[in-house]
Amino acid sequence: MALVLSLALTVGLPACSKLKDAARDMQPGQAFLDSRIPAGLSPQYYPPDGFVWSAYRSGSLPEARYGVASPPVNPRAQVLILADADYPAEVYFELMRQLLDEGYGAWLLEAPGQGGSGHYLLQNQSIFASSYHDSQLVARDFIKDIIKPLADKPVFVIGTGYSAITALSLSTMLKDDNLKGFIGYAPYLGGPIAKGDAWHRETVQPGYWGGIAQNWRMSNPDLRMSQKSETWQKQMQKAYADLNGPHLPVTSLKNGAQVLIIESETATTPQANTASALCTRLPRCKLQPNEGQQTLGADVTAFIQSQIH
């Protein structure tokens, strides 16, 4: 009987191992790397010259979609843009162009489970993340493995909306002396998150980036995921609570990197007051107003210029 049991276990182990390998291989979904430029799109929203899409996988997570372009001169700094889940990453091409014009290398990273990045196992057509730590880990590993900050090419990280929380959270974790600044534009500041509506050609998101996003989604069905899963909503709320909570690491920013929160609302609004309160919790943080998404490039390049000279 013992011999039969031993044989059964021996035979069963390879099968079990194969099942585990298959599950692991299925988990990291593949990123979408072939977006088409919409007909009639203004050239200022085109991918920059030399831009290429690729995919990056951190551990067993789905592939993260990323793109990169370099200026015609030796870059003075590298800038990583973390795409907001509200938009396909393509809406940041204009910002990339502005950075390249100033002589900075430009990187664009989309977290797993959103936009054109790979899907999680069993994820439906809603934005998803198994944990809010996933986007932080992907960005951290991507900076270390792919960008590789150098003293003569320091790195700046910018996030907008929901991804601003990721960028600001990284400012409390990363201690590389070659990381010089973290920018959060119009960050999510806690509270309920709407599920949102399924994409429709007649429904355009508000704001400057909303129209750009609609153009890209019209031409690329793979970029039309816009509803937010309940799990993603809860994880994003946890991410903000963790950043704004009482246990922020006291070792934050030993490298002396500057943190900038850009808030489009005036200083007298509850939104701006909440952003100001968050900024006081982050070492070396300052709050700056701005005139909207269309002027973000000028604000970002001015900040970077102030930090590298």
Tab-separated table of C-alpha atoms in Angstrom:
chain	number	residue	atom	x	y	z
A	1	MET	CA	0.000	0.000	0.000
A	2	ALA	CA	2.842	2.361	0.902
A	3	LEU	CA	4.528	1.557	-2.411
A	4	VAL	CA	1.353	2.356	-4.350
A	5	LEU	CA	0.953	5.647	-2.472
A	6	SER	CA	4.582	6.558	-3.116
A	7	LEU	CA	4.189	5.845	-6.828
A	8	ALA	CA	0.999	7.895	-6.955
A	9	LEU	CA	2.721	10.842	-5.340
A	10	THR	CA	5.698	10.522	-7.674
A	11	VAL	CA	3.443	10.489	-10.730
A	12	GLY	CA	1.269	13.290	-9.350
A	13	LEU	CA	4.100	15.709	-8.603
A	14	PRO	CA	5.090	16.404	-12.227
A	15	ALA	CA	1.429	16.919	-13.152
A	16	CYS	CA	0.951	19.307	-10.241
A	17	SER	CA	4.130	21.160	-11.214
A	18	LYS	CA	2.906	21.489	-14.795
A	19	LEU	CA	-0.382	22.912	-13.595
A	20	LYS	CA	1.434	25.486	-11.478
A	21	ASP	CA	3.678	26.402	-14.416
A	22	ALA	CA	0.657	26.775	-16.680
A	23	ALA	CA	-1.113	29.010	-14.140
A	24	ARG	CA	1.984	31.152	-13.799
A	25	ASP	CA	2.319	31.460	-17.575
A	26	MET	CA	-1.334	32.462	-17.892
A	27	GLN	CA	-1.144	35.148	-15.201
A	28	PRO	CA	0.975	37.728	-17.016
A	29	GLY	CA	-1.237	38.949	-19.870
A	30	GLN	CA	0.450	40.419	-22.900
A	31	ALA	CA	0.585	44.154	-23.495
A	32	PHE	CA	-0.893	45.802	-26.595
A	33	LEU	CA	2.014	47.265	-28.579
A	34	ASP	CA	0.504	48.253	-31.911
A	35	SER	CA	-1.747	51.277	-31.442
A	36	ARG	CA	-2.702	53.068	-34.653
A	37	ILE	CA	-2.610	56.846	-35.038
A	38	PRO	CA	-6.199	58.090	-35.433
A	39	ALA	CA	-7.131	59.659	-38.743
A	40	GLY	CA	-7.310	63.437	-38.524
A	41	LEU	CA	-5.359	63.636	-35.261
A	42	SER	CA	-3.324	66.818	-34.905
A	43	PRO	CA	0.426	66.066	-35.234
A	44	GLN	CA	1.135	67.546	-31.797
A	45	TYR	CA	-0.568	64.446	-30.346
A	46	TYR	CA	1.411	61.975	-32.469
A	47	PRO	CA	4.033	59.691	-30.934
A	48	PRO	CA	7.370	61.517	-30.780
A	49	ASP	CA	10.006	60.797	-33.427
A	50	GLY	CA	11.771	57.539	-32.645
A	51	PHE	CA	9.110	56.445	-30.144
A	52	VAL	CA	8.739	52.683	-29.642
A	53	TRP	CA	6.393	50.561	-27.554
A	54	SER	CA	7.643	47.580	-25.594
A	55	ALA	CA	6.624	45.461	-22.609
A	56	TYR	CA	8.091	44.970	-19.161
A	57	ARG	CA	7.199	42.285	-16.665
A	58	SER	CA	7.884	42.566	-12.946
A	59	GLY	CA	7.862	39.156	-11.300
A	60	SER	CA	4.672	37.248	-12.030
A	61	LEU	CA	2.563	40.326	-12.765
A	62	PRO	CA	1.018	40.930	-16.197
A	63	GLU	CA	3.108	42.833	-18.698
A	64	ALA	CA	3.252	46.582	-18.281
A	65	ARG	CA	3.222	48.557	-21.517
A	66	TYR	CA	5.936	51.161	-21.841
A	67	GLY	CA	7.308	53.510	-24.451
A	68	VAL	CA	10.455	55.537	-24.799
A	69	ALA	CA	11.902	58.281	-26.970
A	70	SER	CA	15.213	60.113	-26.791
A	71	PRO	CA	16.117	63.679	-27.729
A	72	PRO	CA	18.578	64.317	-30.577
A	73	VAL	CA	21.167	65.364	-27.997
A	74	ASN	CA	22.601	63.577	-24.986
A	75	PRO	CA	19.708	63.746	-22.476
A	76	ARG	CA	20.212	65.952	-19.437
A	77	ALA	CA	17.709	63.917	-17.401
A	78	GLN	CA	15.253	61.056	-17.765
A	79	VAL	CA	11.559	61.567	-17.054
A	80	LEU	CA	9.184	58.693	-16.320
A	81	ILE	CA	5.475	59.402	-16.856
A	82	LEU	CA	3.118	57.030	-15.033
A	83	ALA	CA	-0.119	56.843	-17.017
A	84	ASP	CA	-3.411	57.505	-15.234
A	85	ALA	CA	-5.980	54.692	-15.411
A	86	ASP	CA	-8.555	57.195	-16.699
A	87	TYR	CA	-6.795	57.487	-20.066
A	88	PRO	CA	-4.820	55.415	-22.532
A	89	ALA	CA	-1.133	56.235	-22.244
A	90	GLU	CA	-1.210	57.771	-25.729
A	91	VAL	CA	-2.665	61.008	-24.306
A	92	TYR	CA	0.796	61.779	-22.879
A	93	PHE	CA	2.537	61.945	-26.261
A	94	GLU	CA	2.259	65.725	-26.282
A	95	LEU	CA	3.915	65.921	-22.848
A	96	MET	CA	6.663	63.585	-24.058
A	97	ARG	CA	7.285	65.873	-27.027
A	98	GLN	CA	7.619	68.869	-24.738
A	99	LEU	CA	10.125	67.024	-22.564
A	100	LEU	CA	12.149	65.936	-25.586
A	101	ASP	CA	12.228	69.515	-26.880
A	102	GLU	CA	13.943	70.482	-23.614
A	103	GLY	CA	16.576	67.776	-24.016
A	104	TYR	CA	15.150	65.203	-21.604
A	105	GLY	CA	14.676	61.506	-22.269
A	106	ALA	CA	11.004	60.549	-21.979
A	107	TRP	CA	9.569	57.274	-20.721
A	108	LEU	CA	5.912	56.295	-20.486
A	109	LEU	CA	4.697	53.425	-18.274
A	110	GLU	CA	1.229	51.945	-17.958
A	111	ALA	CA	0.464	49.758	-14.928
A	112	PRO	CA	-0.808	46.196	-15.431
A	113	GLY	CA	-4.563	45.837	-15.686
A	114	GLN	CA	-5.227	49.205	-17.357
A	115	GLY	CA	-4.989	50.798	-20.794
A	116	GLY	CA	-3.010	48.654	-23.196
A	117	SER	CA	-1.079	46.746	-20.534
A	118	GLY	CA	-1.576	43.047	-19.926
A	119	HIS	CA	-4.619	41.784	-18.065
A	120	TYR	CA	-4.653	39.784	-14.864
A	121	LEU	CA	-5.878	36.211	-14.916
A	122	LEU	CA	-9.695	36.239	-15.063
A	123	GLN	CA	-9.805	40.041	-15.418
A	124	ASN	CA	-12.833	41.186	-17.396
A	125	GLN	CA	-13.109	44.415	-19.395
A	126	SER	CA	-12.760	46.612	-16.318
A	127	ILE	CA	-9.626	48.236	-14.930
A	128	PHE	CA	-8.187	45.925	-12.287
A	129	ALA	CA	-5.327	45.513	-9.816
A	130	SER	CA	-4.925	42.686	-7.341
A	131	SER	CA	-3.131	45.103	-4.988
A	132	TYR	CA	-2.292	48.795	-5.013
A	133	HIS	CA	1.298	47.753	-4.422
A	134	ASP	CA	1.462	46.273	-7.940
A	135	SER	CA	1.819	49.614	-9.740
A	136	GLN	CA	4.401	50.752	-7.199
A	137	LEU	CA	6.468	47.573	-7.580
A	138	VAL	CA	6.325	47.715	-11.374
A	139	ALA	CA	7.477	51.352	-11.415
A	140	ARG	CA	10.212	50.690	-8.852
A	141	ASP	CA	11.569	47.686	-10.750
A	142	PHE	CA	11.242	49.430	-14.109
A	143	ILE	CA	13.349	52.360	-12.898
A	144	LYS	CA	16.008	49.992	-11.579
A	145	ASP	CA	16.049	47.477	-14.448
A	146	ILE	CA	15.311	49.595	-17.517
A	147	ILE	CA	15.939	53.304	-16.921
A	148	LYS	CA	18.928	52.812	-14.576
A	149	PRO	CA	19.393	56.304	-13.102
A	150	LEU	CA	22.852	57.869	-13.387
A	151	ALA	CA	24.421	60.883	-11.723
A	152	ASP	CA	24.685	62.736	-15.036
A	153	LYS	CA	21.189	61.605	-16.111
A	154	PRO	CA	18.983	61.892	-13.012
A	155	VAL	CA	15.427	60.578	-13.092
A	156	PHE	CA	12.179	62.414	-12.386
A	157	VAL	CA	8.845	60.621	-11.923
A	158	ILE	CA	5.477	62.164	-12.715
A	159	GLY	CA	1.994	60.783	-12.155
A	160	THR	CA	-1.394	62.334	-12.864
A	161	GLY	CA	-4.742	61.677	-11.217
A	162	TYR	CA	-4.681	58.158	-9.802
A	163	SER	CA	-1.102	57.497	-10.911
A	164	ALA	CA	-0.030	60.601	-8.960
A	165	ILE	CA	-0.576	58.531	-5.821
A	166	THR	CA	1.878	55.968	-7.174
A	167	ALA	CA	4.453	58.660	-7.941
A	168	LEU	CA	4.075	60.275	-4.518
A	169	SER	CA	4.228	56.883	-2.813
A	170	LEU	CA	7.492	56.131	-4.617
A	171	SER	CA	8.911	59.315	-3.130
A	172	THR	CA	8.613	57.687	0.296
A	173	MET	CA	10.244	54.405	-0.787
A	174	LEU	CA	13.087	55.047	-3.216
A	175	LYS	CA	16.378	56.311	-1.863
A	176	ASP	CA	18.548	56.375	-4.989
A	177	ASP	CA	20.540	59.618	-5.016
A	178	ASN	CA	19.999	59.811	-8.775
A	179	LEU	CA	16.244	60.205	-8.360
A	180	LYS	CA	15.820	63.960	-8.198
A	181	GLY	CA	12.109	64.673	-8.148
A	182	PHE	CA	8.566	63.331	-7.915
A	183	ILE	CA	5.568	65.163	-9.340
A	184	GLY	CA	1.902	64.506	-8.638
A	185	TYR	CA	-0.486	66.394	-10.899
A	186	ALA	CA	-4.127	66.733	-9.735
A	187	PRO	CA	-3.771	63.665	-7.502
A	188	TYR	CA	-6.688	61.519	-6.398
A	189	LEU	CA	-7.374	62.662	-2.857
A	190	GLY	CA	-9.459	59.885	-1.360
A	191	GLY	CA	-13.184	59.276	-1.229
A	192	PRO	CA	-15.574	57.249	-3.383
A	193	ILE	CA	-14.505	56.321	-6.904
A	194	ALA	CA	-17.177	55.983	-9.550
A	195	LYS	CA	-17.245	52.790	-11.589
A	196	GLY	CA	-17.728	54.839	-14.728
A	197	ASP	CA	-19.493	53.987	-17.953
A	198	ALA	CA	-18.481	51.564	-20.649
A	199	TRP	CA	-16.817	53.255	-23.607
A	200	HIS	CA	-19.124	54.663	-26.251
A	201	ARG	CA	-18.242	56.635	-29.356
A	202	GLU	CA	-20.774	59.323	-28.451
A	203	THR	CA	-19.503	59.814	-24.885
A	204	VAL	CA	-16.331	61.877	-24.507
A	205	GLN	CA	-14.535	62.317	-21.199
A	206	PRO	CA	-14.392	65.924	-20.012
A	207	GLY	CA	-11.210	67.937	-20.037
A	208	TYR	CA	-8.350	68.513	-22.442
A	209	TRP	CA	-7.153	64.901	-22.396
A	210	GLY	CA	-10.677	63.532	-22.754
A	211	GLY	CA	-10.961	64.444	-26.428
A	212	ILE	CA	-7.478	63.107	-27.177
A	213	ALA	CA	-8.294	59.837	-25.421
A	214	GLN	CA	-11.508	59.495	-27.413
A	215	ASN	CA	-9.623	59.775	-30.695
A	216	TRP	CA	-7.203	57.020	-29.736
A	217	ARG	CA	-9.987	54.759	-28.486
A	218	MET	CA	-12.011	55.254	-31.654
A	219	SER	CA	-9.121	53.847	-33.691
A	220	ASN	CA	-7.915	51.238	-31.167
A	221	PRO	CA	-10.526	48.944	-29.571
A	222	ASP	CA	-7.829	47.524	-27.280
A	223	LEU	CA	-7.662	50.887	-25.499
A	224	ARG	CA	-11.375	51.226	-24.704
A	225	MET	CA	-11.328	49.797	-21.172
A	226	SER	CA	-12.733	52.590	-19.011
A	227	GLN	CA	-14.853	51.103	-16.231
A	228	LYS	CA	-13.180	50.526	-12.875
A	229	SER	CA	-13.667	47.241	-11.063
A	230	GLU	CA	-14.744	47.254	-7.427
A	231	THR	CA	-11.427	45.671	-6.465
A	232	TRP	CA	-9.466	48.425	-8.223
A	233	GLN	CA	-11.558	51.108	-6.536
A	234	LYS	CA	-10.891	49.638	-3.098
A	235	GLN	CA	-7.181	49.235	-3.760
A	236	MET	CA	-6.846	52.839	-4.901
A	237	GLN	CA	-8.621	54.037	-1.754
A	238	LYS	CA	-6.179	51.966	0.292
A	239	ALA	CA	-3.237	53.451	-1.608
A	240	TYR	CA	-4.298	56.989	-0.727
A	241	ALA	CA	-5.061	56.069	2.889
A	242	ASP	CA	-1.622	54.484	3.207
A	243	LEU	CA	0.113	57.529	1.734
A	244	ASN	CA	-1.887	59.922	3.878
A	245	GLY	CA	-1.872	57.768	7.013
A	246	PRO	CA	-0.010	58.117	10.300
A	247	HIS	CA	2.675	55.564	9.475
A	248	LEU	CA	4.514	57.303	6.655
A	249	PRO	CA	8.141	56.065	6.771
A	250	VAL	CA	10.406	58.437	8.670
A	251	THR	CA	13.224	57.550	6.257
A	252	SER	CA	11.418	59.253	3.373
A	253	LEU	CA	13.606	61.036	0.872
A	254	LYS	CA	17.007	60.614	2.423
A	255	ASN	CA	18.310	61.408	-1.027
A	256	GLY	CA	16.882	64.911	-0.816
A	257	ALA	CA	14.626	64.644	-3.857
A	258	GLN	CA	12.021	67.383	-4.188
A	259	VAL	CA	8.308	66.526	-4.272
A	260	LEU	CA	5.893	68.722	-6.191
A	261	ILE	CA	2.100	68.519	-6.077
A	262	ILE	CA	0.430	70.481	-8.856
A	263	GLU	CA	-3.222	71.249	-8.199
A	264	SER	CA	-5.353	72.918	-10.833
A	265	GLU	CA	-7.871	74.207	-8.293
A	266	THR	CA	-7.374	77.512	-6.484
A	267	ALA	CA	-6.051	77.555	-2.953
A	268	THR	CA	-9.482	78.298	-1.492
A	269	THR	CA	-11.209	75.094	-2.613
A	270	PRO	CA	-11.604	71.935	-0.500
A	271	GLN	CA	-9.680	70.006	-3.180
A	272	ALA	CA	-6.695	72.314	-2.925
A	273	ASN	CA	-6.875	72.302	0.892
A	274	THR	CA	-6.736	68.496	0.882
A	275	ALA	CA	-3.794	68.533	-1.515
A	276	SER	CA	-2.037	71.012	0.754
A	277	ALA	CA	-2.625	68.768	3.769
A	278	LEU	CA	-1.175	65.802	1.868
A	279	CYS	CA	1.847	67.855	0.870
A	280	THR	CA	2.619	68.676	4.503
A	281	ARG	CA	2.950	64.942	5.170
A	282	LEU	CA	5.594	64.494	2.480
A	283	PRO	CA	9.158	65.664	3.136
A	284	ARG	CA	10.436	68.409	0.837
A	285	CYS	CA	7.035	68.857	-0.768
A	286	LYS	CA	5.650	72.055	-2.225
A	287	LEU	CA	2.227	72.789	-3.684
A	288	GLN	CA	1.830	74.687	-6.931
A	289	PRO	CA	-1.289	75.815	-8.820
A	290	ASN	CA	-1.663	75.379	-12.553
A	291	GLU	CA	-4.055	76.295	-15.328
A	292	GLY	CA	-4.988	72.793	-16.462
A	293	GLN	CA	-3.789	69.737	-18.355
A	294	GLN	CA	-2.770	71.726	-21.419
A	295	THR	CA	-0.141	73.683	-19.431
A	296	LEU	CA	1.318	70.717	-17.530
A	297	GLY	CA	4.327	70.430	-19.843
A	298	ALA	CA	5.533	73.935	-19.038
A	299	ASP	CA	5.148	73.323	-15.293
A	300	VAL	CA	7.010	70.014	-15.414
A	301	THR	CA	9.918	71.280	-17.498
A	302	ALA	CA	10.303	74.355	-15.279
A	303	PHE	CA	10.433	72.128	-12.185
A	304	ILE	CA	13.032	69.810	-13.689
A	305	GLN	CA	15.145	72.754	-14.804
A	306	SER	CA	15.128	74.100	-11.251
A	307	GLN	CA	16.387	70.810	-9.852
A	308	ILE	CA	19.272	70.046	-12.199
A	309	HIS	CA	20.975	73.443	-12.072
